[in-house]
Tab-separated table of C-alpha atoms in Angstrom:
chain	number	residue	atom	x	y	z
A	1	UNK	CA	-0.213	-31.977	-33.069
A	2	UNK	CA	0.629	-33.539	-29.790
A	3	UNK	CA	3.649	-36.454	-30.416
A	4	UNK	CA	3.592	-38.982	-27.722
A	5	UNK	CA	6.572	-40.717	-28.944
A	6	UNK	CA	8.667	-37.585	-29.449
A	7	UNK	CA	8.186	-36.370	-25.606
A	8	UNK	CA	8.579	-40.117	-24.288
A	9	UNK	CA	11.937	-40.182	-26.047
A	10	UNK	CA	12.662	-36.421	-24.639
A	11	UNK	CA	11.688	-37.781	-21.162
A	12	UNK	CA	13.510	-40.736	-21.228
A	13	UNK	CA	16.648	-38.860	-22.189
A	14	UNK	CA	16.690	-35.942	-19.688
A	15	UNK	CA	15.988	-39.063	-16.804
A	16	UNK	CA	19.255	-41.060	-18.402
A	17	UNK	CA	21.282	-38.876	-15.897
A	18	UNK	CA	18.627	-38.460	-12.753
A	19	UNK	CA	21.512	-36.722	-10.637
A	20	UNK	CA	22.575	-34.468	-13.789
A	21	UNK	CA	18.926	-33.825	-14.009
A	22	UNK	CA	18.142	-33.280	-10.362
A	23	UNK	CA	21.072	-30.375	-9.829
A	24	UNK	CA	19.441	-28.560	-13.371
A	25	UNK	CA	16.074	-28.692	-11.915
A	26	UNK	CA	16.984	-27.560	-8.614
A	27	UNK	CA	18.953	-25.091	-9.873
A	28	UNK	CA	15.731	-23.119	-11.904
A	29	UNK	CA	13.256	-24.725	-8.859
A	30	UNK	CA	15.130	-22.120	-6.509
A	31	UNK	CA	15.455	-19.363	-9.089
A	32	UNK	CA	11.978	-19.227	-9.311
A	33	UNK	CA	11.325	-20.280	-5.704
A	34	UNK	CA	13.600	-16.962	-4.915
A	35	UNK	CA	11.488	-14.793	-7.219
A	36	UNK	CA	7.894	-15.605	-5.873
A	37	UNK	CA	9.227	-14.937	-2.181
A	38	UNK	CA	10.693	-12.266	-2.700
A	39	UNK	CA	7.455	-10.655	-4.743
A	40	UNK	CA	5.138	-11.494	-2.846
A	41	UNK	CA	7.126	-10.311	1.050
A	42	UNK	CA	7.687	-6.996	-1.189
A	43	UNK	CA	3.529	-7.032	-1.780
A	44	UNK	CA	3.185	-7.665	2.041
A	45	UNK	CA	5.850	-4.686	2.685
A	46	UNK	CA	3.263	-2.760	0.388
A	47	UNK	CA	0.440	-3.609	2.400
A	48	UNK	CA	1.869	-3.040	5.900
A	49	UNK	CA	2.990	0.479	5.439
A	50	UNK	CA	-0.458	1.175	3.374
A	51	UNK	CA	-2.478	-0.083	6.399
A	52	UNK	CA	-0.920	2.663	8.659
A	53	UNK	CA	-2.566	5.488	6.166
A	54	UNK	CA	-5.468	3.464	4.934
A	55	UNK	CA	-8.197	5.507	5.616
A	56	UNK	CA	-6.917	9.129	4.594
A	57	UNK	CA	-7.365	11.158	1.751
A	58	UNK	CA	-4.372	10.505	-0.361
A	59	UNK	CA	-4.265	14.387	-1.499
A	60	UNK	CA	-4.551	15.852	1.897
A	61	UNK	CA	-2.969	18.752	4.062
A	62	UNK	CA	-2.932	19.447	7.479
A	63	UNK	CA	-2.847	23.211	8.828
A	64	UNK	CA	-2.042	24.679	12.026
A	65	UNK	CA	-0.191	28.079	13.712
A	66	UNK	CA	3.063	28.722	15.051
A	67	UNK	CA	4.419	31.677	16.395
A	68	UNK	CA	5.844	33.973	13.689
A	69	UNK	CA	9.605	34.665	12.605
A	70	UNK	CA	9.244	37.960	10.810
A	71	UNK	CA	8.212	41.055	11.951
A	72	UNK	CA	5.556	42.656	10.126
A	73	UNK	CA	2.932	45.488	9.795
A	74	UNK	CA	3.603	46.799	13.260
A	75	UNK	CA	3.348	43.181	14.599
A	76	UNK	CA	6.360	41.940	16.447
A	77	UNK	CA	8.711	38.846	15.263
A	78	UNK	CA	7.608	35.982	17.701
A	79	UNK	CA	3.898	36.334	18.126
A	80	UNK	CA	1.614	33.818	19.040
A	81	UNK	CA	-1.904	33.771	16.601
A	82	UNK	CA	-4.875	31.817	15.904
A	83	UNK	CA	-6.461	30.306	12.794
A	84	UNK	CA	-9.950	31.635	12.595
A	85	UNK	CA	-13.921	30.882	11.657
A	86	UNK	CA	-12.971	33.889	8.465
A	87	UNK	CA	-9.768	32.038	7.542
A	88	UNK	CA	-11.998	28.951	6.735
A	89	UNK	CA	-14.723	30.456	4.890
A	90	UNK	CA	-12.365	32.441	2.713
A	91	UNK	CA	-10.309	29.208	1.986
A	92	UNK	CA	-13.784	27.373	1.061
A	93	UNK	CA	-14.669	30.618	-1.569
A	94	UNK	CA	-11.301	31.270	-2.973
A	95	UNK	CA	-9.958	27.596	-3.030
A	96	UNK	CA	-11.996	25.594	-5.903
A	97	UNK	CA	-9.285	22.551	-6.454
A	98	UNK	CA	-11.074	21.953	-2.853
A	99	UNK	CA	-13.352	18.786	-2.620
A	100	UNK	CA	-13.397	18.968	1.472
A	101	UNK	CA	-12.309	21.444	4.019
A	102	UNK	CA	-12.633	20.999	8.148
A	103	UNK	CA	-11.442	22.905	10.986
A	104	UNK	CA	-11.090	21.034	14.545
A	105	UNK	CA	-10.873	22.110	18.344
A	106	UNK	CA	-9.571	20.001	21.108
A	107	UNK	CA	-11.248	19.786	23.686
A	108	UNK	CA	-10.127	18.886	27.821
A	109	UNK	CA	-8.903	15.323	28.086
A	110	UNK	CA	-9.055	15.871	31.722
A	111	UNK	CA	-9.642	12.286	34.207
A	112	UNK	CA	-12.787	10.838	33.911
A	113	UNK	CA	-14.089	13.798	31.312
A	114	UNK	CA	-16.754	11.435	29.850
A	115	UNK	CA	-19.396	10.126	31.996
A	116	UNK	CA	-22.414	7.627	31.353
A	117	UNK	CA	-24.298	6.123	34.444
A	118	UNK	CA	-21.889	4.917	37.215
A	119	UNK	CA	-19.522	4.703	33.658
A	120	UNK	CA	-16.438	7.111	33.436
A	121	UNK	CA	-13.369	7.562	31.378
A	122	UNK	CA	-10.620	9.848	30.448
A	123	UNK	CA	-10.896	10.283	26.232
A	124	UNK	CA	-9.938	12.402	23.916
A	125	UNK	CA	-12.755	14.996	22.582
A	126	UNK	CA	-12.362	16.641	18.967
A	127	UNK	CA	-14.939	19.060	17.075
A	128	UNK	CA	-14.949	18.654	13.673
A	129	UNK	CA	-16.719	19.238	10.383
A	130	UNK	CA	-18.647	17.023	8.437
A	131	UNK	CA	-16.288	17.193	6.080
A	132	UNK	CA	-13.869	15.430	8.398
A	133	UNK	CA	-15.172	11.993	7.360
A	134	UNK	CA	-13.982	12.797	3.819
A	135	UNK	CA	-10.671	13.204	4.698
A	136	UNK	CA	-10.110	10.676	7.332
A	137	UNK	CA	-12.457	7.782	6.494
A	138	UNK	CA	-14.222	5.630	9.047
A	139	UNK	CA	-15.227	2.242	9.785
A	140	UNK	CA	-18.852	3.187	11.051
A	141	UNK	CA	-20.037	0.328	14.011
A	142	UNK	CA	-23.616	1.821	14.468
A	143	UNK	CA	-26.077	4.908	13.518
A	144	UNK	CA	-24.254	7.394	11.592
A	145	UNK	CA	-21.949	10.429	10.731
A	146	UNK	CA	-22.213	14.109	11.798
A	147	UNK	CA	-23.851	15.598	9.542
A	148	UNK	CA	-24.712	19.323	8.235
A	149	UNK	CA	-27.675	19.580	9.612
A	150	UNK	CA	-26.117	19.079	13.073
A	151	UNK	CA	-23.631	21.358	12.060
A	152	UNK	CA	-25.862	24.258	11.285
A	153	UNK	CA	-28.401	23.768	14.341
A	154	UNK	CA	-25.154	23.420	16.665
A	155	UNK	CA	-26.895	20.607	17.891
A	156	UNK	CA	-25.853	18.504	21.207
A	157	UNK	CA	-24.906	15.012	19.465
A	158	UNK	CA	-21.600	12.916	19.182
A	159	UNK	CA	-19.934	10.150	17.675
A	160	UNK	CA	-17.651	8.026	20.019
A	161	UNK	CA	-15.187	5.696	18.876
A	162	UNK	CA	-15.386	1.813	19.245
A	163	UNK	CA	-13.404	1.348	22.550
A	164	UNK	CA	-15.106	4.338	24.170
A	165	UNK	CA	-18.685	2.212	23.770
A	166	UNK	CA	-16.446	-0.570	25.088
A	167	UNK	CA	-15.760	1.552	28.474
A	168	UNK	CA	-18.832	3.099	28.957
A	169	UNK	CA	-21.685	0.444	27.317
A	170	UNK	CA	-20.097	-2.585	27.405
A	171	UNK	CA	-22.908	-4.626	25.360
A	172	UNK	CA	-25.555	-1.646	25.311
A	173	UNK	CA	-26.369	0.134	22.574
A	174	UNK	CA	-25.044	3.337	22.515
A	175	UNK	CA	-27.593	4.737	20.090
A	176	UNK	CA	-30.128	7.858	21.215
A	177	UNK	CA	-28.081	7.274	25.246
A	178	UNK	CA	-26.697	10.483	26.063
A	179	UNK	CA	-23.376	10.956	27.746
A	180	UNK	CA	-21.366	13.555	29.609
A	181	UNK	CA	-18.817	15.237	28.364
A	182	UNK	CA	-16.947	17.673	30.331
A	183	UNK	CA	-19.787	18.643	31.981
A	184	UNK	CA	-22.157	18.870	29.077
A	185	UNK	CA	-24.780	15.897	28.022
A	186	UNK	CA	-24.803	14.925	23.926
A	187	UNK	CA	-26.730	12.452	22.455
A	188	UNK	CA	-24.470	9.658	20.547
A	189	UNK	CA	-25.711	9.111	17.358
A	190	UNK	CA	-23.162	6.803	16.394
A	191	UNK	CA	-19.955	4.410	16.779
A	192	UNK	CA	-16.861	4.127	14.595
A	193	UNK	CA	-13.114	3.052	14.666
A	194	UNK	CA	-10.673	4.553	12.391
A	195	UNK	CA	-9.174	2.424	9.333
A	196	UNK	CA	-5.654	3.655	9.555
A	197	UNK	CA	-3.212	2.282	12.319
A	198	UNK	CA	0.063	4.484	12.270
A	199	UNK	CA	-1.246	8.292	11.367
A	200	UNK	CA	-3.771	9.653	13.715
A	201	UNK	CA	-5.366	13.432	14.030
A	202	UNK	CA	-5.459	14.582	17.388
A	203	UNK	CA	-5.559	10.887	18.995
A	204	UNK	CA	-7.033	7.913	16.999
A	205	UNK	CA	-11.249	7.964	16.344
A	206	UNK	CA	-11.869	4.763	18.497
A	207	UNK	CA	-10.539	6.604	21.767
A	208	UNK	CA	-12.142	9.612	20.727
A	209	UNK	CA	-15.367	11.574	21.387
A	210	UNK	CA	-16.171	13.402	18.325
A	211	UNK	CA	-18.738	16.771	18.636
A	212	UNK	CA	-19.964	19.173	15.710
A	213	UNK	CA	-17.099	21.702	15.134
A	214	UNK	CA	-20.059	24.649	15.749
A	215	UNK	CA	-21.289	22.882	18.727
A	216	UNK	CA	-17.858	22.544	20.633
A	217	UNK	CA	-16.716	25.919	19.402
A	218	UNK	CA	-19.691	27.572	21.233
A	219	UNK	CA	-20.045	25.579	24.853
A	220	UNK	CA	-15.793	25.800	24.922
A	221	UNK	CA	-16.597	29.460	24.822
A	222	UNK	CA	-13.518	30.712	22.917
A	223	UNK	CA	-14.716	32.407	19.974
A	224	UNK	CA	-13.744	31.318	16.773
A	225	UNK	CA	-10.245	29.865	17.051
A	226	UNK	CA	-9.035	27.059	14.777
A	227	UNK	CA	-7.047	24.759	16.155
A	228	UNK	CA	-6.209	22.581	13.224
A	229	UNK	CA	-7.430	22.722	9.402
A	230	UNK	CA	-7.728	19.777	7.667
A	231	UNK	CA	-8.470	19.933	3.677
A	232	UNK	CA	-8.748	17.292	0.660
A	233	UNK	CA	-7.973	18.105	-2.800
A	234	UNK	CA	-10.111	16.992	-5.679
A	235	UNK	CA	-8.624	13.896	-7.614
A	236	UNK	CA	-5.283	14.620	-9.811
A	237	UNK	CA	-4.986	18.320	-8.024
A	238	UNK	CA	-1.247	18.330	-7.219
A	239	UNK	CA	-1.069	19.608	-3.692
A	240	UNK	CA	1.694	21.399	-3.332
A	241	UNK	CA	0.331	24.585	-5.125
A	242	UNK	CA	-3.042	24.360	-3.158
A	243	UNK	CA	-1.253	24.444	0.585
A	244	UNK	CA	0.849	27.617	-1.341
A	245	UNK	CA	-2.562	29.211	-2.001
A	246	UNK	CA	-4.463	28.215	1.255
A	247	UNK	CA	-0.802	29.560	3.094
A	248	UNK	CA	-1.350	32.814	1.441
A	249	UNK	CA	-4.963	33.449	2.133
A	250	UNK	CA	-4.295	32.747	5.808
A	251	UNK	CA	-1.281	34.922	6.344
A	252	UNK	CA	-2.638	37.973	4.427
A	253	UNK	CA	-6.179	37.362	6.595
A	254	UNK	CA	-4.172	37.622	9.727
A	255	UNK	CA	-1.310	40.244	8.742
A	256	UNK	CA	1.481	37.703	8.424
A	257	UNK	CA	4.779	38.304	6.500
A	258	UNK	CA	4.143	36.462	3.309
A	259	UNK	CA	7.583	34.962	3.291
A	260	UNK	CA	7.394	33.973	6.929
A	261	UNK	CA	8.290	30.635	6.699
A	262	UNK	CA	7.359	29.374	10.286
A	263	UNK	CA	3.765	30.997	11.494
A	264	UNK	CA	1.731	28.428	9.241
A	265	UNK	CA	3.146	25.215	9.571
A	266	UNK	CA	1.958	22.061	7.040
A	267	UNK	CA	1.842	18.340	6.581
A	268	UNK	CA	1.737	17.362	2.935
A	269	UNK	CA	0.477	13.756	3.236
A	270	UNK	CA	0.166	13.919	-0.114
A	271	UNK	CA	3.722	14.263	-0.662
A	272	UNK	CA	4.022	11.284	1.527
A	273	UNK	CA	1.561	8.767	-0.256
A	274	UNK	CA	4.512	10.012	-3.220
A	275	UNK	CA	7.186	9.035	-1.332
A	276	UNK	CA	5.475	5.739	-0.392
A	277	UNK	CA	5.310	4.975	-4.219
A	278	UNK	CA	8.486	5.603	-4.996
A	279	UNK	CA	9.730	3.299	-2.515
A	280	UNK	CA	7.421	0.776	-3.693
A	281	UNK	CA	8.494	0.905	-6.827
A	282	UNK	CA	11.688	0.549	-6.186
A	283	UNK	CA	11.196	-2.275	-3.594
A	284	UNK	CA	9.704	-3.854	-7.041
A	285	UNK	CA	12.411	-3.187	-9.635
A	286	UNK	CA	15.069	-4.312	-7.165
A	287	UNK	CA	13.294	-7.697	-6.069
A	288	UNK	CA	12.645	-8.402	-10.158
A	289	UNK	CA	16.607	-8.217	-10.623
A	290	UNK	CA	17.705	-10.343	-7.914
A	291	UNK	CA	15.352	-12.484	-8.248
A	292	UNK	CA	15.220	-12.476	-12.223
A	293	UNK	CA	19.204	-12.909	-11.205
A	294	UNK	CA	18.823	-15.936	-9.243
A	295	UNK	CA	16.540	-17.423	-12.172
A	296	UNK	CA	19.459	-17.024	-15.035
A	297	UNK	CA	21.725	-18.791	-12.808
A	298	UNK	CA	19.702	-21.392	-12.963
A	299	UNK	CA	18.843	-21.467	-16.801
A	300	UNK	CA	22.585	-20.629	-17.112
A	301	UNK	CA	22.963	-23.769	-15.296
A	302	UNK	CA	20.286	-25.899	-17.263
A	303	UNK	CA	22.160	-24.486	-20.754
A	304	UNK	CA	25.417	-25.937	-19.177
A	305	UNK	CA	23.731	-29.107	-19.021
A	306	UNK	CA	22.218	-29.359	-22.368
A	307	UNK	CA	25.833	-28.474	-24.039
A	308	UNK	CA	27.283	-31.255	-22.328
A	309	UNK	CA	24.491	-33.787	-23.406
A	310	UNK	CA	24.749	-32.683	-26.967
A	311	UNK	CA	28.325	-33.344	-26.484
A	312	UNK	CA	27.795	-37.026	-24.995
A	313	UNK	CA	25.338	-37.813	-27.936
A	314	UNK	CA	27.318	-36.434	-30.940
A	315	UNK	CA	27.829	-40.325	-32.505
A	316	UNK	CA	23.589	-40.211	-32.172
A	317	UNK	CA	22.836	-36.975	-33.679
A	318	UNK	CA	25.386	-37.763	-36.704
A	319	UNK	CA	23.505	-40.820	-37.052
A	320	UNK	CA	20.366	-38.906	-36.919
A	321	UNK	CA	21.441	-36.644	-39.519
A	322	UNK	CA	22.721	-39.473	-42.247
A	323	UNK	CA	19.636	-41.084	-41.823
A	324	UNK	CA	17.736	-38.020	-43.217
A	325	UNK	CA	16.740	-36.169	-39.824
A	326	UNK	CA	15.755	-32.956	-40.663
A	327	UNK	CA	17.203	-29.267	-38.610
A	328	UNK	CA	14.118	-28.755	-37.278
A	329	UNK	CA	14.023	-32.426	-35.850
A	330	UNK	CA	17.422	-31.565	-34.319
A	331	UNK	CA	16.571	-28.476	-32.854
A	332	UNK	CA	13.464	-28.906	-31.660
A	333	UNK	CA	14.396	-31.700	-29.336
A	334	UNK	CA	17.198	-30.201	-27.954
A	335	UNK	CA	14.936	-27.268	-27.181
A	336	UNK	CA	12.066	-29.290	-25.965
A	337	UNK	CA	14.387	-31.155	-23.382
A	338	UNK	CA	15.774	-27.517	-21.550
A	339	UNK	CA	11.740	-26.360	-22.405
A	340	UNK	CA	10.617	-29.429	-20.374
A	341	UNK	CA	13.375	-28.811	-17.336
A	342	UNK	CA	12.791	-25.265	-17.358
A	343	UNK	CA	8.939	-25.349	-16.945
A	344	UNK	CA	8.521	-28.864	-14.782
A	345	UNK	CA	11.177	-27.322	-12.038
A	346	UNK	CA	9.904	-23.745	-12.922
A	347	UNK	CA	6.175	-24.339	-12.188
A	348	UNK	CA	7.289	-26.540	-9.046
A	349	UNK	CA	9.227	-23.841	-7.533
A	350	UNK	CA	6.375	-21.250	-8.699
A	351	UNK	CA	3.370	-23.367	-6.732
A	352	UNK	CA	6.123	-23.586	-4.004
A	353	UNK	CA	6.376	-19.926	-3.522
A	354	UNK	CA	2.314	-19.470	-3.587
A	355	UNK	CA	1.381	-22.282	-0.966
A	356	UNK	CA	4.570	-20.684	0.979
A	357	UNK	CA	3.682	-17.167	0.801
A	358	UNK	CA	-0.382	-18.421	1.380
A	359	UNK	CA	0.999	-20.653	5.003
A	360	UNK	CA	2.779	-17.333	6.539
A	361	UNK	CA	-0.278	-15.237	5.717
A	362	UNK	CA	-2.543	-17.835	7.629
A	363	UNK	CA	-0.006	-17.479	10.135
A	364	UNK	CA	0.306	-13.749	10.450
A	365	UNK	CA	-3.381	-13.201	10.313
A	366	UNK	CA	-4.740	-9.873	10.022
A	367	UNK	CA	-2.807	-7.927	13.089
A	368	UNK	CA	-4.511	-5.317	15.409
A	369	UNK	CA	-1.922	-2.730	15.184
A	370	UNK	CA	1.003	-1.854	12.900
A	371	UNK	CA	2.521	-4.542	10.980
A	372	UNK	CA	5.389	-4.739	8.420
A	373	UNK	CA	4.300	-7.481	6.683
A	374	UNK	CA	0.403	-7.538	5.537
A	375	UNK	CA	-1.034	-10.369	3.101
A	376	UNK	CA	1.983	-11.217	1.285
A	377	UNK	CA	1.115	-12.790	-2.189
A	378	UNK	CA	1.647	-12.437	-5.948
A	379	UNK	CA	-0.620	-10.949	-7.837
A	380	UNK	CA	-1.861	-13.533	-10.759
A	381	UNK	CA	-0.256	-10.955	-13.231
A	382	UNK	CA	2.650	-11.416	-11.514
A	383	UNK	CA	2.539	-15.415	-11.819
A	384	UNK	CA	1.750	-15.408	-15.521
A	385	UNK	CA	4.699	-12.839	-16.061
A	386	UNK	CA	6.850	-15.375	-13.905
A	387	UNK	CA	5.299	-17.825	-16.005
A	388	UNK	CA	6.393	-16.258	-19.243
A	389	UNK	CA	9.786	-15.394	-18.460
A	390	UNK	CA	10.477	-18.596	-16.960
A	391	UNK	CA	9.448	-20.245	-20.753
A	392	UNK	CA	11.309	-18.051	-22.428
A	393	UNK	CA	14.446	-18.579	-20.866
A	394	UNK	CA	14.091	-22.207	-20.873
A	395	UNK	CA	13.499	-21.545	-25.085
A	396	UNK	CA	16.752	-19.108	-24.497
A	397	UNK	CA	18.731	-22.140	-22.481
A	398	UNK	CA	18.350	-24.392	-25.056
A	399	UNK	CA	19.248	-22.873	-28.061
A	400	UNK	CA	23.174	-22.135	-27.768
A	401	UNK	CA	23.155	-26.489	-27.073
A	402	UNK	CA	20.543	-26.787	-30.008
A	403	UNK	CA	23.250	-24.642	-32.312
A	404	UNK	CA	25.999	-26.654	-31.313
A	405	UNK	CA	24.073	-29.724	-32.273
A	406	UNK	CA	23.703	-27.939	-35.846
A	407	UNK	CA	27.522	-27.666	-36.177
A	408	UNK	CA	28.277	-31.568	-35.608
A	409	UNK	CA	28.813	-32.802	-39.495
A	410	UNK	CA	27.516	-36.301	-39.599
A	411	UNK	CA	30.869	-37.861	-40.901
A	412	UNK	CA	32.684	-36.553	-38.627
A	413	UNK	CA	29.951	-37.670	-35.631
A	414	UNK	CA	29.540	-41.466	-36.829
A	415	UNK	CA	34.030	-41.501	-36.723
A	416	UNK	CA	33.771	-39.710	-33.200
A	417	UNK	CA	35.298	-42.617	-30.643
């Protein structure tokens, strides 16, 4: 049951000394002050470097050819090959940890390659599966994806990224127009701008003009060369064996050494999402020592305190105890006093921290581009394990006082001068 009396007295006791007082609560204020910052920037450090690869398939691989290193099957060290229509097909049969598979062909960038009206610009063109939306997500604007039936009709339609309708439309829909692009007219079908800011395939989607793989293959009128293969894993496939596998399938369709180690080049972004973790994690376990390390200073501080006010009332709490008081009464008030520092300066310092962390993300905003701080904030787990430790200590501060207080004999307290 609630005492009013009990925490009045408690109250008035830790205020006796308000500078004593002050330095113990500023002390802990800080500690936890300290904490919530640096949580919360190490969240926003999180959420920068995420926001360059938001967007991709966090089990992907990227294929594409380089000339060989090893000689082999009458095929001479150094020469220059090309991923092909086969090399796909037999990756799609063979390859089940698969959930999506896409080749892509560049197409000419040249000046002014895309035309609409009296509108021209210079952009990046890419042909690509439908299966490329799987792997690199997009924000769609208007209409919609490539899809397989535009794949299998090799039909004449597009997707163009945001600041391409920006160039060419201005505040026109876009939808069912038809452009120009290197010399060839496709119907846009729809509008999108890619999620992630710092990884791009090929140049990033809003700058981009993006065909049906089959479609671009046939008017560029170079058979069925690859340029680039880009596959996704299914969930909890580890990657590295499936780029081994899809490796292997490609060099033995196009008689390459099978330990050449340079004619199929990779990019595990898997791997990197891994390495990304890792650092995250141990962003986190080294901002919970220091700052769990600037917190004990503090409670080491308000324990300091508490021993030297059990020392200044040693004449009342021998008086205390020949009058009948109980342990417990003794204890629990010494306890209660570092309880009541800990958590008043504590939760001060911890609302502090939010409405501090909260004012620079108002300020930052939510950046265009790359940023290296994104939303920084505490997670309310984080707060209510703050919370807890930040009780516990102050329990843990106040009981080497609170057995010191048990020690004092009460003859030997009422003759203390």
């Amino acid at each position: 049951m609630f005492d009013l009396d009990r925490w009045t007295e408690i109250w008035v006791t830790i205020t006796r000394n308000k500078t004593r007082s002050l330095l113990t609560c500023f002390g802990v204020f800080w500690g936890i002050l300290m904490l919530v910052i640096l949580l919360g920037s190490g969240r926003g450090m999180q959420n920068g470097i995420m926001k360059s690869v938001n967007g991709f398939a966090t089990n992907s691989a990227f294929f594409f050819a380089d000339r060989t290193s090893e000689s082999y099957k009458g095929f001479n060290k150094g020469r220059q090959w090309d991923m092909r229509n086969r090399d796909v097909e037999s990756i799609r049969r063979e390859v089940k940890e698969l959930a999506a598979i896409s080749p892509i062909i560049w197409g000419n960038s040249s000046d002014k390659n895309i035309v609409y009206g009296m509108m021209s610009g210079s952009f990046n063109v890419k042909g690509i599966h439908p299966d490329y939306f799987k792997i690199e997500t997009q924000r769609l604007h208007d209409g919609r994806l490539l899809n397989e039936m535009d794949e299998r009709e090799h039909r004449k339609v597009c997707v163009i990224g945001i600041k391409v309708k920006e160039v060419l439309f201005k505040d026109e829909d876009p939808c069912g127009k038809y452009i120009r692009v290197n010399g060839i007219y496709y119907q846009v079908v729809g509008v999108v701008q890619q999620r992630a800011s710092g990884v791009n395939i090929g140049g990033r989607s809003e700058e981009c003009v993006l065909l049906p793989f089959s479609t671009m293959q046939q008017t560029l009128n170079q058979g069925d060369i690859i340029h680039f293969l880009c596959v996704a894993a299914e969930p909890d496939v580890e990657m590295l064996p499936v780029i081994n596998k899809i490796k292997s399938i490609i060099k033995e369709q196009n008689y390459i050494s099978p330990t050449d180690p340079q004619a199929i080049s990779a990019i595990n972004l898997a791997a990197q999402f891994e390495t990304f973790n890792n650092l995250f994690m141990g962003i986190d376990i080294l901002v919970w020592i220091v700052g769990i390390g600037t917190l004990l200073a503090g409670i080491i501080g308000v324990s300091n305190i508490m021993m030297v006010t059990v020392k200044e009332r040693t004449k009342e709490i021998g008086v205390r105890r020949a009058l009948g008081a109980k342990p417990w009464n003794i204890i629990s008030q010494i306890m209660s006093e570092s309880l009541l520092i800990t958590a008043l300066a504590g939760l001060a310092g911890l609302s502090a921290g939010v409405f501090l962390l909260d004012g620079v993300d108002r300020l930052i905003g939510e950046p265009e581009g790359e940023s290296m701080l994104l939303h920084p904030a505490v997670s309310l787990q984080v707060a209510l394990a703050a919370t807890f430790i930040l009780l516990l200590a102050g329990l843990l501060a106040g009981l080497i006082p609170a057995w010191r207080a048990m020690q004092i004999k009460a003859i030997d307290a009422i003759r203390e001068e």
